[in-house]
Coordinates of C-alpha atoms and ligand atoms in Angstrom, one line a residue:
X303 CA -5.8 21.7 -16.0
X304 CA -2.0 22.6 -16.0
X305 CA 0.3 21.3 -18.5
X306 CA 1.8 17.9 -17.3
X307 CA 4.6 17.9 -14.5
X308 CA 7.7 16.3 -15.8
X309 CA 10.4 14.4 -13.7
X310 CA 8.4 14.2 -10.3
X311 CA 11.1 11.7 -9.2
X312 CA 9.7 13.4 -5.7
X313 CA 13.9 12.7 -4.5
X314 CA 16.1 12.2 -7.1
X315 CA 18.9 12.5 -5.3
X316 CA 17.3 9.9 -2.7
X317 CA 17.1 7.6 -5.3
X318 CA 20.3 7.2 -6.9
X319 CA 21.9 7.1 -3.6
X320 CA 21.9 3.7 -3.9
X321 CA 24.4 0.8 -2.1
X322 CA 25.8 -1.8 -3.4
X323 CA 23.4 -4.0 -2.6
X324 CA 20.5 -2.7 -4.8
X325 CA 19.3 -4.8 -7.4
X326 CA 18.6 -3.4 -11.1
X327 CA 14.9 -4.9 -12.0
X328 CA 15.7 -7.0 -15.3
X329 CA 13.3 -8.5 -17.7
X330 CA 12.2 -12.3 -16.7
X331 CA 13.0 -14.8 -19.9
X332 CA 9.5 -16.1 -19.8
X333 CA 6.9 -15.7 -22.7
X334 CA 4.5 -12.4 -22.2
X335 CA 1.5 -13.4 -20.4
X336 CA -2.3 -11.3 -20.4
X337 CA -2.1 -9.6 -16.9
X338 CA -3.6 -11.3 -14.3
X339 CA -6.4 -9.1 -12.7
X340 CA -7.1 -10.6 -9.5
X341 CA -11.4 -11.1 -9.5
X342 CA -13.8 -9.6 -6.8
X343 CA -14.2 -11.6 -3.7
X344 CA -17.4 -13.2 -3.7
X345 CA -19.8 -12.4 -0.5
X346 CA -20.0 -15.7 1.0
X347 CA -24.2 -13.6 2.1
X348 CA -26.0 -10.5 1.6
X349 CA -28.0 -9.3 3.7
X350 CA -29.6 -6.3 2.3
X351 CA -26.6 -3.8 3.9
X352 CA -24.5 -6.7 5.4
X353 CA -22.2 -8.0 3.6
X354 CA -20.3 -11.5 5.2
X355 CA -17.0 -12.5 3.5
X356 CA -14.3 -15.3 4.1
X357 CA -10.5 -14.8 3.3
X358 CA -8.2 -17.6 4.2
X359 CA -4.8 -17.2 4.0
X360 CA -3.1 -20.3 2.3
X361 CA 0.1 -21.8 0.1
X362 CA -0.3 -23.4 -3.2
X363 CA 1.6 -23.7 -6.7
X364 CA 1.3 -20.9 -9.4
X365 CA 2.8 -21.5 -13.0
X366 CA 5.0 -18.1 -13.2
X367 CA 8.4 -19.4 -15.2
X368 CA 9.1 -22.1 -17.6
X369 CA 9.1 -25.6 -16.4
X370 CA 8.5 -26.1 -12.7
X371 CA 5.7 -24.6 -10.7
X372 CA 6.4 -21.8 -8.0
X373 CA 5.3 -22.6 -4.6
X374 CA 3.8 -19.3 -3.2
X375 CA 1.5 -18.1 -1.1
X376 CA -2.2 -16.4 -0.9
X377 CA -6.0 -15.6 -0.1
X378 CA -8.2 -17.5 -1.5
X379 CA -5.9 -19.0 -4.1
X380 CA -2.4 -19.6 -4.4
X381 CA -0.9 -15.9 -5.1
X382 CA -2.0 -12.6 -4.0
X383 CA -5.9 -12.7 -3.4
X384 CA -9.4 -11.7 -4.7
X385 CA -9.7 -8.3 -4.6
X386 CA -12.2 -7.2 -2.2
X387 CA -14.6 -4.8 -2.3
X388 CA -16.5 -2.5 0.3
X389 CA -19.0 0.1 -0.3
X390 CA -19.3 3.1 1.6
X391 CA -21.9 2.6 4.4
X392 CA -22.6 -0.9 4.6
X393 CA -21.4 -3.3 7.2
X394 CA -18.6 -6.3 6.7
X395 CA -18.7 -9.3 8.4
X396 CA -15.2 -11.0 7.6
X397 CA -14.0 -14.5 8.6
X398 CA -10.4 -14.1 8.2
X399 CA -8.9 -18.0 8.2
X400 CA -5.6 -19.4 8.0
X401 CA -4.7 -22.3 6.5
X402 CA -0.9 -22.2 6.6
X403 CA 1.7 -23.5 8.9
X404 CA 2.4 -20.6 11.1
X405 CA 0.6 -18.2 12.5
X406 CA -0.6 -14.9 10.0
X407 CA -2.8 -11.2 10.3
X408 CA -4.8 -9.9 8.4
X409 CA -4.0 -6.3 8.1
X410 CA -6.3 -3.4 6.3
X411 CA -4.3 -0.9 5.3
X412 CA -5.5 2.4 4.5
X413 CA -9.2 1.5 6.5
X414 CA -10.7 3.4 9.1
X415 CA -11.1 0.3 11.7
X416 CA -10.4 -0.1 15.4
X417 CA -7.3 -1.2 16.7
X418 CA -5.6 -3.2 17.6
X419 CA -7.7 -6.4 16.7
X420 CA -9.8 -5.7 14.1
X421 CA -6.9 -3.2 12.2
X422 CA -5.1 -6.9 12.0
X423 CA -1.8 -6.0 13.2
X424 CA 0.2 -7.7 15.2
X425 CA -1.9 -8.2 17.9
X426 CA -4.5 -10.0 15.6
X427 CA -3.3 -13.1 15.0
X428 CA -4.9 -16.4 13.4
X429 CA -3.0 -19.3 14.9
X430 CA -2.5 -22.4 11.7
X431 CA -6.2 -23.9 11.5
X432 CA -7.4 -21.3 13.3
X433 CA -9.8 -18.0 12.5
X434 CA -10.9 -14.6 13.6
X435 CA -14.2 -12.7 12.6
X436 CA -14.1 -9.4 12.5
X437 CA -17.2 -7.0 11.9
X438 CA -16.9 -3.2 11.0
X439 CA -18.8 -0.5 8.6
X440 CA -17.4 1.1 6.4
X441 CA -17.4 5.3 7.0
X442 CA -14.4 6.8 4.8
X443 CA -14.7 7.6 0.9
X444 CA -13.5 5.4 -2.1
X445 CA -10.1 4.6 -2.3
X446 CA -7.7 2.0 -3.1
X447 CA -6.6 0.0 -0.2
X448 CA -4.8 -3.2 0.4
X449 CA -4.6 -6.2 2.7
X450 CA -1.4 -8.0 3.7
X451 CA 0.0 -10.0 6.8
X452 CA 1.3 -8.0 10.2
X453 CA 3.2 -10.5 11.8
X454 CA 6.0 -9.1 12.7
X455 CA 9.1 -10.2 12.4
X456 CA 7.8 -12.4 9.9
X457 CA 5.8 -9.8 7.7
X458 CA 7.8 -9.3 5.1
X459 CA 8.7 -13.1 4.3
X460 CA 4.7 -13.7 4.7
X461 CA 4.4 -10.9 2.0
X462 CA 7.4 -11.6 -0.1
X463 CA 5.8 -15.5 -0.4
X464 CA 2.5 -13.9 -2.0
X465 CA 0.3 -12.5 0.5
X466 CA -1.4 -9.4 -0.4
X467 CA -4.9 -8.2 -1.8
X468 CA -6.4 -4.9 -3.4
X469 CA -9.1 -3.3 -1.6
X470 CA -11.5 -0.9 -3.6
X471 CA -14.0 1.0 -1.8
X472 CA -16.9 3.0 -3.6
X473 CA -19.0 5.0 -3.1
X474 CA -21.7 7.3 -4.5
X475 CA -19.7 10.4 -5.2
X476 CA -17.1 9.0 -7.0
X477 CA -19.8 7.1 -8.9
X478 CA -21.3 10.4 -9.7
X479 CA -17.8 11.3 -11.6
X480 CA -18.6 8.4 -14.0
X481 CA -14.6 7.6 -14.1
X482 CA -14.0 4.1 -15.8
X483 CA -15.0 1.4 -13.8
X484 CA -15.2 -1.7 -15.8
X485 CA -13.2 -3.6 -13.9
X486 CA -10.4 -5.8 -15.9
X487 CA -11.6 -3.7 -18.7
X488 CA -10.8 0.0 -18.1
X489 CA -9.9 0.1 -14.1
X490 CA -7.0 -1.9 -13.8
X491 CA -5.1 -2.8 -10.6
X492 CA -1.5 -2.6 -11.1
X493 CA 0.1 -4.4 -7.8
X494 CA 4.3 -4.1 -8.4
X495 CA 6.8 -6.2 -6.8
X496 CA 9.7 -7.6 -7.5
X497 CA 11.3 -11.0 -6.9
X498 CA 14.0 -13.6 -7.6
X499 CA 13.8 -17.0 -8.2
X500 CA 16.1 -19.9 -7.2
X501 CA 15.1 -22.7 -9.6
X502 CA 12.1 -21.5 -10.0
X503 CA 11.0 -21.3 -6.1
X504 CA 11.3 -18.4 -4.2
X505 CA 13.9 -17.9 -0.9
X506 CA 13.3 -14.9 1.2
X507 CA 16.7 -16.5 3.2
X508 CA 18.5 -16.5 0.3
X509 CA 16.8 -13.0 -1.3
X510 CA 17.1 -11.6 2.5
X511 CA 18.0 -8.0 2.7
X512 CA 17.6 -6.3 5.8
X513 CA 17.6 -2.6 4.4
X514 CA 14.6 -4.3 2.8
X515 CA 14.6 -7.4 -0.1
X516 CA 14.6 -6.4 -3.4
X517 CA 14.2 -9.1 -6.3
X518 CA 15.7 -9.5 -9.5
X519 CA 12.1 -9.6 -12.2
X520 CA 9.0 -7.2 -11.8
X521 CA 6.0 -9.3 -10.7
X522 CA 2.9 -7.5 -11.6
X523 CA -0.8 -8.8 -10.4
X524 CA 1.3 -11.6 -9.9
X525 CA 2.1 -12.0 -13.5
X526 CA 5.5 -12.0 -14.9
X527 CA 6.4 -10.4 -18.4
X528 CA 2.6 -8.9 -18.7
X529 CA 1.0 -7.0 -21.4
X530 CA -2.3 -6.0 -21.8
X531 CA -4.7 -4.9 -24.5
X532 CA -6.6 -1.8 -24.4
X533 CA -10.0 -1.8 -25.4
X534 CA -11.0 1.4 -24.1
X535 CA -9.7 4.9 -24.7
X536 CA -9.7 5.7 -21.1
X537 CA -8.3 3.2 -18.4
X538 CA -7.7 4.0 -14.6
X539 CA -4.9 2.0 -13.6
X540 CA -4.8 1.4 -9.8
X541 CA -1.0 1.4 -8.7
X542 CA -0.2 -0.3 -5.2
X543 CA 3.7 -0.8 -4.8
X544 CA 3.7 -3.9 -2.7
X545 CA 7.3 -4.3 -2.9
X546 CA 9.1 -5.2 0.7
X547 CA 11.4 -2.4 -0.5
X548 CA 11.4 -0.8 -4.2
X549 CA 10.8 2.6 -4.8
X550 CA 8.9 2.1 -8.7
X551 CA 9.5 5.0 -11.0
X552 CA 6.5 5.4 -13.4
X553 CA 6.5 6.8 -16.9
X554 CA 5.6 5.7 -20.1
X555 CA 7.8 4.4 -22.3
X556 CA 7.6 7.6 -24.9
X557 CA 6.5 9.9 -21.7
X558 CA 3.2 9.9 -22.4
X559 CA 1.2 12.0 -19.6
X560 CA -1.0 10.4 -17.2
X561 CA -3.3 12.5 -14.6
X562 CA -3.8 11.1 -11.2
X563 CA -7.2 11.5 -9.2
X564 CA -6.4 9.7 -5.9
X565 CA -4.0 8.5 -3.8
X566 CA -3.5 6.4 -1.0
X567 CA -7.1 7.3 1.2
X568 CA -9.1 8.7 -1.8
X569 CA -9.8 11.3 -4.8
X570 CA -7.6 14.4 -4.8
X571 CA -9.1 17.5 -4.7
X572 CA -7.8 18.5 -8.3
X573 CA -6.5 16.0 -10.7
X574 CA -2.5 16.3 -11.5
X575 CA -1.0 15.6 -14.9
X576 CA 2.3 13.8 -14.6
X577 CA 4.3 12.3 -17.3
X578 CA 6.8 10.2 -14.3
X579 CA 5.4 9.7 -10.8
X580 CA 7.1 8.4 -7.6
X581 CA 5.9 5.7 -5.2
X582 CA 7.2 4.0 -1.6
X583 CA 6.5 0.8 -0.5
X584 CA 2.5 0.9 0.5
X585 CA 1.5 3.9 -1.2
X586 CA -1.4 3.7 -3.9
X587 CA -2.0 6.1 -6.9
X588 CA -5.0 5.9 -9.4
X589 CA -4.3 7.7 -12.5
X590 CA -6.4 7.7 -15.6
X591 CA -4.4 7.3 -19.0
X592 CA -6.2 8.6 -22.3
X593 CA -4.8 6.3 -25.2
X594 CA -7.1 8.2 -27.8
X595 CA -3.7 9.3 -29.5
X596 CA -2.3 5.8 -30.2
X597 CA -3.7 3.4 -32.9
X598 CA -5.2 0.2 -33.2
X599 CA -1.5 -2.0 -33.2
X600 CA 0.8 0.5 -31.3
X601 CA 2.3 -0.8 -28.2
X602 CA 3.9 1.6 -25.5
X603 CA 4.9 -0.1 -22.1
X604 CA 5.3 1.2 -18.4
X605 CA 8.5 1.8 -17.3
X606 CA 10.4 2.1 -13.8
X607 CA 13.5 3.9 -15.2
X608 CA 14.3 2.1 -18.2
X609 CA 13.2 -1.2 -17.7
X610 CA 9.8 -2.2 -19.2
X611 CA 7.4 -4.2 -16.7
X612 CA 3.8 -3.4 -18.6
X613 CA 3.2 -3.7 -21.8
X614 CA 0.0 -2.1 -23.3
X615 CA -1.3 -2.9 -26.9
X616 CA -3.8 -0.9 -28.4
X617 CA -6.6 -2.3 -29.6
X618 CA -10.2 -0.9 -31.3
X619 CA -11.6 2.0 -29.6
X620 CA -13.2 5.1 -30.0
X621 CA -11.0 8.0 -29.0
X622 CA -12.4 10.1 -26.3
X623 CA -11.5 13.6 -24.9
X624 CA -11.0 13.4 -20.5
X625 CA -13.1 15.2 -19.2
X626 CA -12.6 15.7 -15.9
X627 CA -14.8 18.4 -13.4
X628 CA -11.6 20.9 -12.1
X629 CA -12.6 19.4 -8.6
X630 CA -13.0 15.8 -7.5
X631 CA -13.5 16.1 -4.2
X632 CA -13.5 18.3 -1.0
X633 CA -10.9 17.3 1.8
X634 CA -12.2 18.8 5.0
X635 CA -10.1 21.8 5.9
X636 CA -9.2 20.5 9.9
X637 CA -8.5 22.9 12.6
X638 CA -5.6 21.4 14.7
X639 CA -6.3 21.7 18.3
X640 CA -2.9 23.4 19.2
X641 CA -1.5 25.1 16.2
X642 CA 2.0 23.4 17.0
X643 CA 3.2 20.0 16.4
X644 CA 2.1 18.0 19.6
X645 CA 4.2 14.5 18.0
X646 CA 7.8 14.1 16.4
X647 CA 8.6 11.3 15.8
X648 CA 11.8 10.3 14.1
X649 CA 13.2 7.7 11.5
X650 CA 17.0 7.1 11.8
X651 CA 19.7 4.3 10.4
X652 CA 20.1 1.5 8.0
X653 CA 20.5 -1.7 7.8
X654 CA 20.2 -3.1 11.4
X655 CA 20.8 0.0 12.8
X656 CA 16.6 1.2 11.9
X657 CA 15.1 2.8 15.1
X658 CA 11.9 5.0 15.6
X659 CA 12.8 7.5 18.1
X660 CA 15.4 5.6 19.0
X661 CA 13.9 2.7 20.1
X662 CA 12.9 -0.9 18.8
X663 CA 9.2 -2.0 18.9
X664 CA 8.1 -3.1 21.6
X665 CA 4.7 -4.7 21.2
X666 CA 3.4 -4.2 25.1
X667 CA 4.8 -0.6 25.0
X668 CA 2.4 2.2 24.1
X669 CA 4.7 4.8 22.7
X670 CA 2.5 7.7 22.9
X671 CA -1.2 8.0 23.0
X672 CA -4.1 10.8 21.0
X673 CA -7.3 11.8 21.7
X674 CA -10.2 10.2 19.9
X675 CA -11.4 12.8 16.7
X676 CA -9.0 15.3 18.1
X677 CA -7.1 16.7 15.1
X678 CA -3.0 17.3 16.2
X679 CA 0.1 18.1 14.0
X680 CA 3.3 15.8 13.7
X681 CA 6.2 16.3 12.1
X682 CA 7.9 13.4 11.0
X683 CA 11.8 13.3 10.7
X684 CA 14.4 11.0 8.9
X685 CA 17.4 11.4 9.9
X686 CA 18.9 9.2 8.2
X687 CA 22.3 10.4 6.7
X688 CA 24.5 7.8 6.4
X689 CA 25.9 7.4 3.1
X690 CA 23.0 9.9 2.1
X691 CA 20.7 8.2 3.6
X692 CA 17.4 6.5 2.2
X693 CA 13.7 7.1 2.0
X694 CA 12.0 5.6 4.7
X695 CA 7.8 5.6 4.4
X696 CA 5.6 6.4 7.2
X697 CA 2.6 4.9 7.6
X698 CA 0.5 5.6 10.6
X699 CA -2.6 2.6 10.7
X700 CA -6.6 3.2 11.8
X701 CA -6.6 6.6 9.8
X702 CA -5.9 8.3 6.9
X703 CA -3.8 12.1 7.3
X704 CA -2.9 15.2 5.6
X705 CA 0.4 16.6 4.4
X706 CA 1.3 20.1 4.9
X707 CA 4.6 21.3 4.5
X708 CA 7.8 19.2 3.7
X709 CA 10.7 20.8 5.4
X710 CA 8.6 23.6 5.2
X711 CA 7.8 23.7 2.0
X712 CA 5.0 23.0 -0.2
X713 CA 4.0 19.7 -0.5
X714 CA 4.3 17.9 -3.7
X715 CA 1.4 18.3 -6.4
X716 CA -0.4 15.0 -5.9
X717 CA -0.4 15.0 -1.9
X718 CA -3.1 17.4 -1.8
X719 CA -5.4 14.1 -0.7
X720 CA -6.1 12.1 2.0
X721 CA -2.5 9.6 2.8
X722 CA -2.1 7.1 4.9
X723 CA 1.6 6.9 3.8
X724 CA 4.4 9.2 3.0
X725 CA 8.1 8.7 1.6
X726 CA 10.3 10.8 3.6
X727 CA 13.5 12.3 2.3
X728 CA 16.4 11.8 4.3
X729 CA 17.0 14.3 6.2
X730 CA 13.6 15.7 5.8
X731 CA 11.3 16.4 8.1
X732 CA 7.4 16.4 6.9
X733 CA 4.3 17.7 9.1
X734 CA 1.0 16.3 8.7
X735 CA -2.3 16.6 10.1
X736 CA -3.9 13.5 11.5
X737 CA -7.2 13.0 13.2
X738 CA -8.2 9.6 14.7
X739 CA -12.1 8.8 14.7
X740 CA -11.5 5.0 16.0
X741 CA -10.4 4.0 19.2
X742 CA -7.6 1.7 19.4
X743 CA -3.6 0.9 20.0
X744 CA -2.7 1.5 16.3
X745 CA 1.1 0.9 14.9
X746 CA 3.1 3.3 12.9
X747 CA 6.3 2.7 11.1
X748 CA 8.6 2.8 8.1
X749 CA 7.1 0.7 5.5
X750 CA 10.0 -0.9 4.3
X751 CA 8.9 -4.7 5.4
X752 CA 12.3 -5.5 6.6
X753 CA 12.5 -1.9 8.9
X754 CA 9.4 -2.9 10.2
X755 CA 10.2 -6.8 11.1
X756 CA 13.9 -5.1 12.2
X757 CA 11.6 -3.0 14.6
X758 CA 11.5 0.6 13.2
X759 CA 7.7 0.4 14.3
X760 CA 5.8 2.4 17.6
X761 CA 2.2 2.3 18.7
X762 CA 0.0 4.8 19.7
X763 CA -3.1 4.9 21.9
X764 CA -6.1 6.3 20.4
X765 CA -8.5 6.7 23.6
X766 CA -11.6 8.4 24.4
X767 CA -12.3 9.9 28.1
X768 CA -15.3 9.0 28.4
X769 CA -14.9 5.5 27.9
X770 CA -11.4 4.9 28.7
X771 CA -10.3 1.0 27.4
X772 CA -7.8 -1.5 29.2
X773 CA -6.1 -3.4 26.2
X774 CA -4.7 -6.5 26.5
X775 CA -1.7 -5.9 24.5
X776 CA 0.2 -9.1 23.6
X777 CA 4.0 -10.2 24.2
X778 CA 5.5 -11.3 21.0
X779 CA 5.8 -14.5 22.2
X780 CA 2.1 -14.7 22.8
X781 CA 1.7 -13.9 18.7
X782 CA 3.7 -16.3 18.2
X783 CA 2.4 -19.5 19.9
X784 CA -1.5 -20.5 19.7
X785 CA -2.2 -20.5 23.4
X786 CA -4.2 -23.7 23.2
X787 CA -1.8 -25.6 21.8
X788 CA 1.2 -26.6 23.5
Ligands
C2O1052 CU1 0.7 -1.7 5.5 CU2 1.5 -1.6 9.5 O1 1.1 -1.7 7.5
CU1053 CU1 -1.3 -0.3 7.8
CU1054 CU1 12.9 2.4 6.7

């Protein structure tokens, strides 16, 4: 392996262009608490390669500060969710229920699924007291995923309320790589966002932001002020930045190096030491940390610049050398059909001002349509340049791509993988290579919740000739209002 990368802030400059309005993360006042790792979902049946699970989204209290309760929002419990598992191959049978007060998705992001009903965006929804089953096998390798609500405009208020969920997939390969997977023990999700609390109860009104909300306190797993003791020498920690907005800067608190193996859609093809590491809104990254050189008492903590929003104490262990194989996994080389971009597609403005190509989301527009499992090039521009301009993320659903060239050059070490979301620089233009095997109407959009609710968010056809599909694409109005119920 190479010797670690240092300061892959992947846009520094993008970063501290910041407005006024950005909000420094600060350290909650609230006792340290163990880390909350959210628990597998428990299949509800298995059926030798079925596998039937219920998720029901739903409110409920959560302990987070001092004093009063926290009313917040989640699957299966009252914050975040179970973290649910799918194995490579086998076949899912999910009731998605919804036991809140207004209607909710359930979007898979990062999964291989048809659109635009079973991908849960917006034109999935679950009416209050309502529920949708979906079925669908599982055919792309491990990765770390993530489930949260589509409804937009109200995704990001649905999200910034509590609801979101891990998704692991596995399968043999990795498996063969014997990487840690003691789960709570030495593969550790590590879900960041941020909030702020009015009296101890959250306000997305009052928090609002439309270039996306950013809160005052790090919220990790849904725990506040978290540490957590390490019991083995090697831990995978799986990093989902489920902010609504914050770009989280990652480094140890004495720079200790990490390597990563995967990121958003899987294993990289080589792992990449890092000792600081980048992520948007959406994007995943598992790294593996090797504590061998601590001892039994230190305590270093994770950083996003200099605040510290994970601590980890050392506890007993054996030290152990990483041994990792020079390749993890092979990512299919894909021809492009035409060996020019056939898409551009364009990010521009802030605040109110967000438009993709333009244009505001239309939900019974199709914006552009692909041909099933053909393999085409887009480039994807942000425009973006006022008051130097922001990262916007691009996430495309129903597949997962790959990133060639940012404005022509290379891409950054760790996007060698498969992604199914990419910070772009302003005034950067990126080209990718993206092949859809599902059929479906699939959105794409910045992944700044509040963009997307805004409508900085387009859909795309995926069709196949031979068995061309009428969708019944609904109004926003239809989303909105259960159509049995006056
Ligand atoms: Cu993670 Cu369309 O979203
Ligand atoms: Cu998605
Ligand atoms: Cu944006």
């Amino acid at each position: 392996m190479n010797s670690p990368i240092h300061d892959y802030f992947f846009d520094k400059t993008a970063f501290d262009s910041r407005d006024g309005a950005y909000i420094h993360l600060q350290q909650p006042n609230t006792p340290e608490a163990p880390l909350n790792v959210p628990e597998m979902l428990t299949p509800d049946k298995v059926d030798g390669d079925d596998i039937y699970y219920t998720l029901t989204a739903q409110t409920g209290s959560t302990q987070l500060l001092t004093g009063a309760v926290t009313q917040t929002w989640g699957y299966n419990g009252s914050l975040l969710g179970p973290t649910v598992l799918f194995e490579t191959g086998k076949t899912y049978h999910i009731t998605l229920k919804n036991a809140l007060n207004e209607v909710t998705t359930f979007h898979w992001h990062g999964l291989n699924i048809v659109g635009p009903y079973d991908d849960g965006g917006p034109h999935a929804p679950v009416y209050p007291g309502g529920e949708r089953k979906i079925t669908f096998t599982v055919d792309q390798p491990s990765a770390t995923l993530w489930l949260h609500p589509h409804p937009c405009p109200e995704t990001a208020r649905q999200v910034w309320n509590g609801l979101a969920a891990m998704v692991l997939i596995k399968d043999d390969h990795e498996r063969s790589l014997n990487l840690p997977a003691d789960w709570g023990k030495n593969d550790i999700p590590v879900i960041m966002q941020d909030r702020t609390y009015y009296d101890n109860q959250l306000n997305y009104q009052k928090s609002y932001d439309v270039d996306g909300t950013l809160g005052e306190y790090p919220l990790i797993n849904g725990t506040l002020n978290p540490y957590f003791e390490v019991t083995s020498p090697i831990v995978r920690l799986r990093f989902l930045d489920g902010s609504n907005r914050r770009e989280w800067r990652l480094h140890f608190s004495d720079n200790h190096p990490f390597t990563q193996i995967s990121s958003d859609g899987g294993l990289l093809p080589q792992p990449v030491e890092f000792d600081h590491l980048m992520l948007t809104t959406a994007e995943r990254a598992d790294v593996l940390v090797n504590f061998s050189d601590y001892q039994e008492g230190d305590v270093v903590t994770l950083q996003t610049d200099d605040l510290s929003f994970l601590t980890f104490k050392i506890g007993k262990f054996d030290p152990e050398d990483l041994n990792l194989p020079e390749t993890l996994a092979t990512i299919p080389d894909l021809t492009p059909d035409d060996p020019e971009p056939t898409f551009h597609t364009v990010m521009s403005g802030m605040d109110d001002e967000v438009r993709l190509d333009g244009k505001l989301f239309d939900m019974q527009r199709i914006d552009t349509r692909q041909e099933l499992n053909k393999v085409a090039l887009w480039e994807v521009t942000n425009t973006n340049d006022m008051d130097d301009g922001m990262i916007h993320p691009f996430h495309v659903h129903g597949c997962q791509f790959q990133v060639l060239k940012r404005d022509g050059h290379d891409v950054y070490a760790n996007e060698h993988g498969w992604k199914d979301t990419i910070g772009v620089n302003p005034g950067e233009t990126v080209l990718i290579k993206i092949q859809f095997t599902k059929p479906g109407v699939f959105m794409y959009h910045c992944h700044i919740l509040e963009h997307e609710d805004t409508g900085m968010m387009a859909q795309i056809e995926i069709y196949d000739p031979k068995h061309p599909v009428k969708y019944h694409l609904l109004s926003m109005d239809e989303m909105m209002h259960d159509p049995t119920k006056k």
